[in-house]
XYZ file of C-alpha atoms in Angstrom:
120
model
C 174.545 130.948 97.331
C 170.918 130.146 96.625
C 168.307 130.108 99.398
C 166.123 127.012 99.584
C 162.552 127.259 100.828
C 159.271 128.956 100.071
C 158.578 132.601 99.565
C 155.751 134.301 101.398
C 153.756 134.617 98.166
C 154.036 130.887 97.449
C 152.918 130.104 100.981
C 149.926 132.480 100.697
C 148.889 130.882 97.380
C 148.916 127.435 98.989
C 146.847 128.707 101.947
C 144.271 130.243 99.584
C 144.003 127.025 97.570
C 143.556 124.931 100.732
C 140.924 127.391 101.975
C 138.941 127.204 98.741
C 139.058 123.401 98.720
C 137.966 123.261 102.365
C 135.057 125.648 101.742
C 133.814 123.341 98.985
C 134.456 120.013 100.724
C 133.185 120.768 104.246
C 129.505 121.431 103.378
C 129.436 118.315 101.210
C 130.910 116.257 104.035
C 128.403 117.659 106.553
C 125.528 116.824 104.198
C 126.791 113.241 103.883
C 126.970 112.914 107.660
C 123.383 114.205 108.021
C 122.192 111.670 105.421
C 123.895 108.825 107.283
C 122.290 109.895 110.559
C 118.914 110.161 108.801
C 119.346 106.577 107.556
C 119.874 105.459 111.141
C 116.635 107.198 112.149
C 114.763 105.543 109.278
C 116.041 102.134 110.347
C 115.006 102.861 113.937
C 111.505 103.870 112.766
C 111.130 100.625 110.825
C 112.374 98.595 113.790
C 109.976 100.433 116.092
C 107.120 99.723 113.630
C 107.931 96.002 113.888
C 107.779 96.293 117.684
C 104.396 98.031 117.426
C 103.028 95.280 115.198
C 104.225 92.582 117.610
C 102.593 94.505 120.466
C 99.331 94.746 118.513
C 99.391 91.018 117.794
C 99.590 90.250 121.502
C 97.276 92.991 122.836
C 94.920 93.844 119.925
C 95.700 97.543 120.493
C 98.610 99.891 120.040
C 97.761 101.778 123.224
C 100.275 101.073 125.942
C 103.142 100.395 123.552
C 104.381 103.943 123.857
C 108.062 103.971 124.562
C 110.234 106.901 123.555
C 113.647 106.135 122.095
C 116.322 108.815 122.187
C 119.629 108.845 120.410
C 122.218 111.556 120.077
C 120.567 112.910 116.922
C 116.856 111.905 117.013
C 114.047 111.381 119.489
C 111.609 108.724 118.306
C 108.163 108.725 119.865
C 104.836 107.090 118.970
C 101.415 108.690 118.846
C 98.952 105.857 119.404
C 95.184 105.821 119.218
C 94.144 102.207 119.758
C 93.949 100.918 116.193
C 96.568 103.181 114.584
C 99.902 104.782 115.343
C 102.268 107.358 113.951
C 105.955 107.167 114.771
C 107.932 110.404 114.610
C 111.693 110.875 114.554
C 112.433 114.448 115.604
C 115.976 115.678 114.936
C 117.914 117.106 117.872
C 121.308 118.702 118.305
C 123.481 118.915 115.220
C 120.893 117.000 113.179
C 118.397 119.871 113.552
C 119.965 121.443 110.445
C 118.748 118.536 108.296
C 116.517 119.751 105.467
C 114.136 116.804 105.948
C 113.010 117.840 109.428
C 110.868 115.365 111.346
C 110.428 111.925 109.760
C 107.226 109.965 110.330
C 105.882 106.480 109.666
C 102.241 105.455 110.139
C 100.657 102.110 110.940
C 99.622 101.723 107.288
C 103.168 102.336 106.061
C 102.906 105.976 104.963
C 106.339 107.617 105.156
C 106.568 111.397 105.357
C 108.854 114.253 106.332
C 108.118 117.818 107.406
C 111.017 119.216 105.381
C 111.884 119.190 101.719
C 113.870 116.869 99.526
C 114.083 113.134 98.998
C 113.980 112.115 102.653
C 112.921 108.481 102.399
């Protein structure tokens, strides 16, 4: 009579293989999620810049257009000085581990990040 099933060694080999695959796949997945969230912040910065330009058209100043937008992963706030502005998207929560750090967009269209890498 032959026993059907797995031996303990076969089971341990499968567990090791799954563990190795998970240790490779999980960081890549987390990086992809951070990039997607960063794209949402970039879109929000561009939308906010459009709002600022509409405000300037009506009021001939950026002062007074300061509204802070918060999401689950970024806080977006303007720094206005009458004729110019700088919008900053500061990562919060789980997004704080993003290598790009704080994203910024100025009234003349300059895009920057405090971190490293290709952030825009």
